[in-house]
PDB file of C-alpha atoms in Angstrom:
ATOM      1  CA  MET A   1      32.919 119.517  71.860  1.00 48.00           C
ATOM      2  CA  ALA A   2      31.397 122.063  69.513  1.00 51.00           C
ATOM      3  CA  LYS A   3      28.811 124.309  71.109  1.00 73.00           C
ATOM      4  CA  GLY A   4      25.573 124.283  69.159  1.00 88.00           C
ATOM      5  CA  ASN A   5      21.828 124.176  69.681  1.00 92.00           C
ATOM      6  CA  HIS A   6      20.646 121.196  71.687  1.00 93.00           C
ATOM      7  CA  VAL A   7      18.117 118.946  69.994  1.00 96.00           C
ATOM      8  CA  PHE A   8      16.622 117.951  73.344  1.00 96.00           C
ATOM      9  CA  ASN A   9      16.095 120.177  76.352  1.00 95.00           C
ATOM     10  CA  ASP A  10      17.246 119.553  79.926  1.00 95.00           C
ATOM     11  CA  PHE A  11      14.518 117.240  81.229  1.00 97.00           C
ATOM     12  CA  ASP A  12      16.446 115.754  84.162  1.00 96.00           C
ATOM     13  CA  GLY A  13      17.593 119.221  85.200  1.00 94.00           C
ATOM     14  CA  CYS A  14      13.979 120.354  85.245  1.00 95.00           C
ATOM     15  CA  ILE A  15      13.015 117.422  87.497  1.00 96.00           C
ATOM     16  CA  ALA A  16      15.911 118.232  89.837  1.00 93.00           C
ATOM     17  CA  SER A  17      14.864 121.897  89.909  1.00 92.00           C
ATOM     18  CA  ALA A  18      11.288 120.917  90.769  1.00 94.00           C
ATOM     19  CA  PHE A  19      12.666 118.765  93.594  1.00 93.00           C
ATOM     20  CA  ALA A  20      14.690 121.740  94.866  1.00 90.00           C
ATOM     21  CA  ASP A  21      11.564 123.922  94.679  1.00 91.00           C
ATOM     22  CA  VAL A  22       9.692 121.464  96.905  1.00 91.00           C
ATOM     23  CA  LEU A  23      12.555 121.452  99.405  1.00 88.00           C
ATOM     24  CA  ALA A  24      12.663 125.251  99.406  1.00 87.00           C
ATOM     25  CA  LYS A  25       8.913 125.347 100.055  1.00 85.00           C
ATOM     26  CA  MET A  26       9.451 123.095 103.064  1.00 81.00           C
ATOM     27  CA  GLY A  27      11.959 125.571 104.494  1.00 77.00           C
ATOM     28  CA  GLY A  28      15.256 124.735 106.124  1.00 71.00           C
ATOM     29  CA  GLU A  29      18.384 123.747 104.236  1.00 75.00           C
ATOM     30  CA  GLY A  30      16.964 121.045 101.975  1.00 72.00           C
ATOM     31  CA  GLY A  31      17.104 123.148  98.817  1.00 71.00           C
ATOM     32  CA  ALA A  32      20.728 124.119  99.456  1.00 77.00           C
ATOM     33  CA  HIS A  33      21.613 120.470 100.078  1.00 78.00           C
ATOM     34  CA  LEU A  34      20.133 119.343  96.779  1.00 79.00           C
ATOM     35  CA  ARG A  35      21.843 122.169  94.910  1.00 79.00           C
ATOM     36  CA  ALA A  36      25.159 121.127  96.483  1.00 80.00           C
ATOM     37  CA  LEU A  37      24.645 117.601  95.187  1.00 80.00           C
ATOM     38  CA  ASN A  38      23.873 119.079  91.770  1.00 74.00           C
ATOM     39  CA  GLY A  39      27.239 120.861  91.714  1.00 73.00           C
ATOM     40  CA  SER A  40      26.601 124.303  93.224  1.00 69.00           C
ATOM     41  CA  GLY A  41      29.820 124.135  95.232  1.00 69.00           C
ATOM     42  CA  GLY A  42      28.270 123.639  98.669  1.00 78.00           C
ATOM     43  CA  PRO A  43      29.424 120.919 101.091  1.00 78.00           C
ATOM     44  CA  VAL A  44      28.493 117.539  99.636  1.00 81.00           C
ATOM     45  CA  ALA A  45      28.847 115.166 102.612  1.00 87.00           C
ATOM     46  CA  PRO A  46      26.160 116.737 104.856  1.00 85.00           C
ATOM     47  CA  ALA A  47      23.956 117.215 101.799  1.00 85.00           C
ATOM     48  CA  ARG A  48      24.137 113.527 100.937  1.00 86.00           C
ATOM     49  CA  THR A  49      23.427 112.573 104.549  1.00 87.00           C
ATOM     50  CA  PHE A  50      20.364 114.828 104.596  1.00 85.00           C
ATOM     51  CA  MET A  51      18.931 113.543 101.330  1.00 87.00           C
ATOM     52  CA  ASP A  52      19.656 109.896 102.132  1.00 87.00           C
ATOM     53  CA  SER A  53      17.904 110.192 105.493  1.00 87.00           C
ATOM     54  CA  LYS A  54      14.905 112.359 104.545  1.00 87.00           C
ATOM     55  CA  PHE A  55      14.133 111.324 100.977  1.00 90.00           C
ATOM     56  CA  THR A  56      14.866 107.625 101.016  1.00 92.00           C
ATOM     57  CA  ARG A  57      12.730 106.857  97.963  1.00 93.00           C
ATOM     58  CA  SER A  58      12.597 109.964  95.794  1.00 94.00           C
ATOM     59  CA  TYR A  59      16.265 110.978  95.909  1.00 93.00           C
ATOM     60  CA  PRO A  60      17.541 107.549  94.776  1.00 95.00           C
ATOM     61  CA  SER A  61      14.841 107.655  92.096  1.00 96.00           C
ATOM     62  CA  LEU A  62      16.216 110.983  90.843  1.00 95.00           C
ATOM     63  CA  LEU A  63      19.713 109.481  90.727  1.00 95.00           C
ATOM     64  CA  VAL A  64      18.412 106.566  88.659  1.00 96.00           C
ATOM     65  CA  ILE A  65      16.847 109.002  86.200  1.00 97.00           C
ATOM     66  CA  ARG A  66      20.045 111.034  85.871  1.00 96.00           C
ATOM     67  CA  SER A  67      22.284 107.984  85.464  1.00 96.00           C
ATOM     68  CA  ASN A  68      20.395 106.596  82.460  1.00 98.00           C
ATOM     69  CA  PRO A  69      22.674 106.580  79.378  1.00 98.00           C
ATOM     70  CA  ARG A  70      19.891 108.198  77.367  1.00 98.00           C
ATOM     71  CA  ILE A  71      20.107 111.247  79.632  1.00 98.00           C
ATOM     72  CA  ALA A  72      23.762 111.649  78.675  1.00 98.00           C
ATOM     73  CA  GLU A  73      22.723 111.498  75.018  1.00 98.00           C
ATOM     74  CA  ILE A  74      20.113 114.185  75.611  1.00 98.00           C
ATOM     75  CA  HIS A  75      22.891 116.479  76.815  1.00 96.00           C
ATOM     76  CA  TRP A  76      25.399 115.957  74.011  1.00 97.00           C
ATOM     77  CA  VAL A  77      23.159 115.686  70.941  1.00 97.00           C
ATOM     78  CA  GLN A  78      23.323 119.143  69.365  1.00 96.00           C
ATOM     79  CA  ASP A  79      23.835 120.733  65.986  1.00 94.00           C
ATOM     80  CA  ASP A  80      26.907 122.629  64.783  1.00 93.00           C
ATOM     81  CA  ALA A  81      25.102 125.916  64.167  1.00 91.00           C
ATOM     82  CA  VAL A  82      25.666 129.154  66.044  1.00 88.00           C
ATOM     83  CA  VAL A  83      23.584 129.125  69.214  1.00 84.00           C
ATOM     84  CA  ALA A  84      20.392 131.060  68.623  1.00 73.00           C
ATOM     85  CA  ALA A  85      19.646 133.691  71.265  1.00 71.00           C
ATOM     86  CA  ASN A  86      16.119 133.643  72.689  1.00 68.00           C
ATOM     87  CA  ASP A  87      14.942 131.120  70.120  1.00 74.00           C
ATOM     88  CA  GLU A  88      11.313 130.034  70.052  1.00 76.00           C
ATOM     89  CA  ASN A  89      11.967 126.474  71.202  1.00 81.00           C
ATOM     90  CA  SER A  90      13.961 127.516  74.268  1.00 82.00           C
ATOM     91  CA  GLY A  91      11.286 130.030  75.192  1.00 88.00           C
ATOM     92  CA  ALA A  92       8.512 127.448  74.907  1.00 91.00           C
ATOM     93  CA  PHE A  93      10.466 124.933  76.965  1.00 92.00           C
ATOM     94  CA  GLY A  94      11.246 127.550  79.603  1.00 92.00           C
ATOM     95  CA  GLU A  95       7.554 128.342  79.992  1.00 94.00           C
ATOM     96  CA  ALA A  96       6.638 124.655  80.150  1.00 95.00           C
ATOM     97  CA  ALA A  97       9.426 123.998  82.663  1.00 96.00           C
ATOM     98  CA  ALA A  98       8.174 126.772  84.947  1.00 95.00           C
ATOM     99  CA  ALA A  99       4.642 125.365  84.732  1.00 94.00           C
ATOM    100  CA  PHE A 100       5.861 121.845  85.539  1.00 95.00           C
ATOM    101  CA  ARG A 101       7.889 123.016  88.526  1.00 95.00           C
ATOM    102  CA  SER A 102       4.922 124.955  89.868  1.00 93.00           C
ATOM    103  CA  ALA A 103       2.604 121.976  89.358  1.00 92.00           C
ATOM    104  CA  VAL A 104       4.996 119.662  91.197  1.00 93.00           C
ATOM    105  CA  VAL A 105       5.201 121.997  94.193  1.00 91.00           C
ATOM    106  CA  ASP A 106       1.430 122.473  94.335  1.00 87.00           C
ATOM    107  CA  TRP A 107       0.746 118.765  94.057  1.00 82.00           C
ATOM    108  CA  ALA A 108       3.504 117.670  96.431  1.00 85.00           C
ATOM    109  CA  MET A 109       2.587 120.110  99.182  1.00 80.00           C
ATOM    110  CA  GLY A 110      -1.137 120.663  98.793  1.00 70.00           C
ATOM    111  CA  GLY A 111      -2.897 117.330  98.645  1.00 57.00           C
ATOM    112  CA  ASP A 112      -5.923 117.564  96.348  1.00 55.00           C
ATOM    113  CA  ARG A 113      -4.295 119.097  93.292  1.00 61.00           C
ATOM    114  CA  ASP A 114      -4.275 118.633  89.536  1.00 68.00           C
ATOM    115  CA  ASN A 115      -2.164 115.919  87.972  1.00 79.00           C
ATOM    116  CA  PRO A 116       1.397 117.281  87.494  1.00 89.00           C
ATOM    117  CA  MET A 117       1.912 114.784  84.697  1.00 90.00           C
ATOM    118  CA  ALA A 118      -0.364 116.949  82.549  1.00 89.00           C
ATOM    119  CA  ALA A 119       2.261 119.692  82.916  1.00 92.00           C
ATOM    120  CA  TRP A 120       4.957 117.104  82.160  1.00 94.00           C
ATOM    121  CA  ARG A 121       3.169 116.291  78.913  1.00 92.00           C
ATOM    122  CA  GLN A 122       3.416 119.921  77.845  1.00 93.00           C
ATOM    123  CA  LEU A 123       7.089 119.929  78.851  1.00 95.00           C
ATOM    124  CA  VAL A 124       7.747 116.906  76.656  1.00 95.00           C
ATOM    125  CA  ASN A 125       5.887 118.412  73.723  1.00 92.00           C
ATOM    126  CA  ALA A 126       8.024 121.569  74.011  1.00 94.00           C
ATOM    127  CA  GLY A 127      11.247 119.714  74.643  1.00 93.00           C
ATOM    128  CA  VAL A 128      12.457 118.878  71.138  1.00 94.00           C
ATOM    129  CA  ASP A 129      14.003 121.414  68.767  1.00 94.00           C
ATOM    130  CA  HIS A 130      13.082 119.892  65.406  1.00 94.00           C
ATOM    131  CA  ALA A 131      15.098 122.420  63.407  1.00 93.00           C
ATOM    132  CA  ALA A 132      18.213 121.543  65.421  1.00 95.00           C
ATOM    133  CA  MET A 133      17.400 117.862  64.923  1.00 97.00           C
ATOM    134  CA  GLU A 134      17.358 118.236  61.135  1.00 97.00           C
ATOM    135  CA  ARG A 135      20.687 120.077  61.213  1.00 96.00           C
ATOM    136  CA  PHE A 136      22.180 117.345  63.430  1.00 97.00           C
ATOM    137  CA  VAL A 137      20.895 114.655  61.073  1.00 98.00           C
ATOM    138  CA  ALA A 138      22.344 116.482  58.056  1.00 97.00           C
ATOM    139  CA  GLY A 139      25.834 116.506  59.560  1.00 96.00           C
ATOM    140  CA  SER A 140      27.586 116.539  62.933  1.00 95.00           C
ATOM    141  CA  SER A 141      31.073 117.121  64.311  1.00 94.00           C
ATOM    142  CA  GLN A 142      30.179 115.413  67.599  1.00 93.00           C
ATOM    143  CA  SER A 143      32.622 112.575  68.269  1.00 94.00           C
ATOM    144  CA  LEU A 144      29.871 110.345  69.653  1.00 96.00           C
ATOM    145  CA  ALA A 145      27.446 110.933  66.788  1.00 97.00           C
ATOM    146  CA  PRO A 146      26.721 108.097  64.346  1.00 97.00           C
ATOM    147  CA  ARG A 147      28.568 108.610  61.072  1.00 97.00           C
ATOM    148  CA  SER A 148      25.554 108.314  58.788  1.00 98.00           C
ATOM    149  CA  ALA A 149      22.515 110.561  58.523  1.00 98.00           C
ATOM    150  CA  GLU A 150      20.312 107.506  58.941  1.00 98.00           C
ATOM    151  CA  GLY A 151      22.134 106.586  62.137  1.00 98.00           C
ATOM    152  CA  ARG A 152      21.812 110.105  63.525  1.00 98.00           C
ATOM    153  CA  ARG A 153      18.080 110.210  62.773  1.00 98.00           C
ATOM    154  CA  THR A 154      17.615 106.801  64.390  1.00 98.00           C
ATOM    155  CA  LEU A 155      19.429 108.026  67.493  1.00 98.00           C
ATOM    156  CA  CYS A 156      17.151 111.073  67.734  1.00 98.00           C
ATOM    157  CA  LEU A 157      14.024 108.951  67.364  1.00 97.00           C
ATOM    158  CA  GLU A 158      15.244 106.526  70.025  1.00 97.00           C
ATOM    159  CA  ILE A 159      15.909 109.385  72.448  1.00 98.00           C
ATOM    160  CA  GLU A 160      12.504 110.894  71.745  1.00 96.00           C
ATOM    161  CA  LYS A 161      10.804 107.550  72.376  1.00 95.00           C
ATOM    162  CA  PHE A 162      12.758 107.248  75.635  1.00 96.00           C
ATOM    163  CA  ILE A 163      11.542 110.673  76.773  1.00 96.00           C
ATOM    164  CA  ARG A 164       7.925 109.861  75.958  1.00 94.00           C
ATOM    165  CA  GLY A 165       8.140 106.341  77.372  1.00 93.00           C
ATOM    166  CA  ALA A 166      10.642 105.298  80.029  1.00 94.00           C
ATOM    167  CA  LEU A 167      11.481 108.801  81.262  1.00 96.00           C
ATOM    168  CA  THR A 168       7.799 109.681  81.581  1.00 94.00           C
ATOM    169  CA  LYS A 169       7.166 106.529  83.633  1.00 92.00           C
ATOM    170  CA  ASP A 170      10.226 107.208  85.795  1.00 95.00           C
ATOM    171  CA  THR A 171       9.019 110.762  86.404  1.00 95.00           C
ATOM    172  CA  ALA A 172       5.614 109.505  87.548  1.00 92.00           C
ATOM    173  CA  LYS A 173       7.376 107.004  89.824  1.00 92.00           C
ATOM    174  CA  TRP A 174       9.539 109.790  91.266  1.00 94.00           C
ATOM    175  CA  LEU A 175       6.438 111.868  92.023  1.00 92.00           C
ATOM    176  CA  ILE A 176       4.807 108.965  93.857  1.00 88.00           C
ATOM    177  CA  GLU A 177       7.967 108.393  95.875  1.00 91.00           C
ATOM    178  CA  LEU A 178       8.205 112.095  96.681  1.00 91.00           C
ATOM    179  CA  ARG A 179       4.697 111.990  98.153  1.00 86.00           C
ATOM    180  CA  LEU A 180       5.570 108.883 100.155  1.00 85.00           C
ATOM    181  CA  ASP A 181       8.689 110.569 101.531  1.00 88.00           C
ATOM    182  CA  LEU A 182       6.672 113.640 102.494  1.00 85.00           C
ATOM    183  CA  GLN A 183       4.072 111.469 104.212  1.00 79.00           C
ATOM    184  CA  LEU A 184       6.825 110.079 106.423  1.00 76.00           C
ATOM    185  CA  GLN A 185       7.633 113.676 107.369  1.00 69.00           C
ATOM    186  CA  ASN A 186       4.086 114.142 108.689  1.00 59.00           C
ATOM    187  CA  TYR A 187       2.464 115.849 105.725  1.00 57.00           C
ATOM    188  CA  ASP A 188      -1.265 115.158 105.985  1.00 58.00           C
ATOM    189  CA  TYR A 189      -2.911 114.652 102.627  1.00 55.00           C
ATOM    190  CA  ALA A 190      -6.642 114.858 102.075  1.00 55.00           C
ATOM    191  CA  LYS A 191      -6.741 112.094  99.488  1.00 50.00           C
ATOM    192  CA  SER A 192      -6.132 108.442 100.210  1.00 50.00           C
ATOM    193  CA  GLU A 193      -2.923 106.884  98.956  1.00 53.00           C
ATOM    194  CA  SER A 194      -4.763 104.950  96.287  1.00 55.00           C
ATOM    195  CA  GLY A 195      -6.647 108.078  95.252  1.00 58.00           C
ATOM    196  CA  TRP A 196      -3.651 110.245  94.519  1.00 57.00           C
ATOM    197  CA  LYS A 197      -1.804 107.377  92.866  1.00 62.00           C
ATOM    198  CA  ALA A 198      -4.766 106.941  90.547  1.00 62.00           C
ATOM    199  CA  THR A 199      -4.778 110.662  89.802  1.00 58.00           C
ATOM    200  CA  LEU A 200      -1.099 110.573  88.915  1.00 62.00           C
ATOM    201  CA  GLY A 201      -1.396 107.519  86.708  1.00 60.00           C
ATOM    202  CA  LYS A 202      -4.474 108.684  84.830  1.00 58.00           C
ATOM    203  CA  GLY A 203      -3.801 108.963  81.139  1.00 52.00           C
ATOM    204  CA  LEU A 204      -0.357 107.347  81.146  1.00 57.00           C
ATOM    205  CA  GLY A 205      -1.371 104.870  78.475  1.00 54.00           C
ATOM    206  CA  PRO A 206       0.041 103.972  75.048  1.00 53.00           C
ATOM    207  CA  GLY A 207      -1.850 106.782  73.322  1.00 54.00           C
ATOM    208  CA  TRP A 208      -1.038 109.560  75.791  1.00 55.00           C
ATOM    209  CA  PHE A 209       1.608 111.094  73.554  1.00 57.00           C
ATOM    210  CA  ALA A 210       1.721 111.438  69.817  1.00 54.00           C
ATOM    211  CA  PRO A 211       4.361 109.214  68.167  1.00 57.00           C
ATOM    212  CA  ALA A 212       7.932 110.458  68.157  1.00 61.00           C
ATOM    213  CA  SER A 213       9.024 112.464  65.120  1.00 61.00           C
ATOM    214  CA  GLY A 214       8.858 110.349  62.008  1.00 51.00           C
ATOM    215  CA  ALA A 215       7.305 107.389  63.805  1.00 48.00           C
ATOM    216  CA  GLY A 216       4.268 105.651  62.451  1.00 41.00           C
TER     217      GLY A 216
END
């Protein structure tokens, strides 16, 4: 596969990294276990046993996110141009990713915190390279790419709608399940369960994001 500039950034990788950050904050070997399951080369069997026993809701939820066919499309849709070093889009996404990871850790571990989905919104807004998208639409050597420009643009719009819709909802669900898993490990939160669920869900309505590129 030709190596070009990705149209969409690594959203599922950012979620997995935020998960690993939470585990590292907890101490112990949790972070190493999750990294092993993400392909770091560590022993997989004990890592899977740990995650299956300690994070019975949030780890399966992460696997569901990563197994979605749209996630695979996010990773292969790229242009045929020379990869730009330190381009503006990658820099903006990197900053938004760091902010999201920090917000997840603060919210997961600290109780009465700001809504991490606000940071997710900024991540989504920074997560599309529109210049790379236009180059991909104009022409692509990717074997999986639609053969027409119209088909390639439609694919990009469908992926963008997935990110802003289903993936956003799945991310909110994962955050709720992460809190529930941590509660079972004796984390004492100041807010009631209904309170922090309401905080997380606030604003996740039809108008929360602007339409995907080119949408009405």
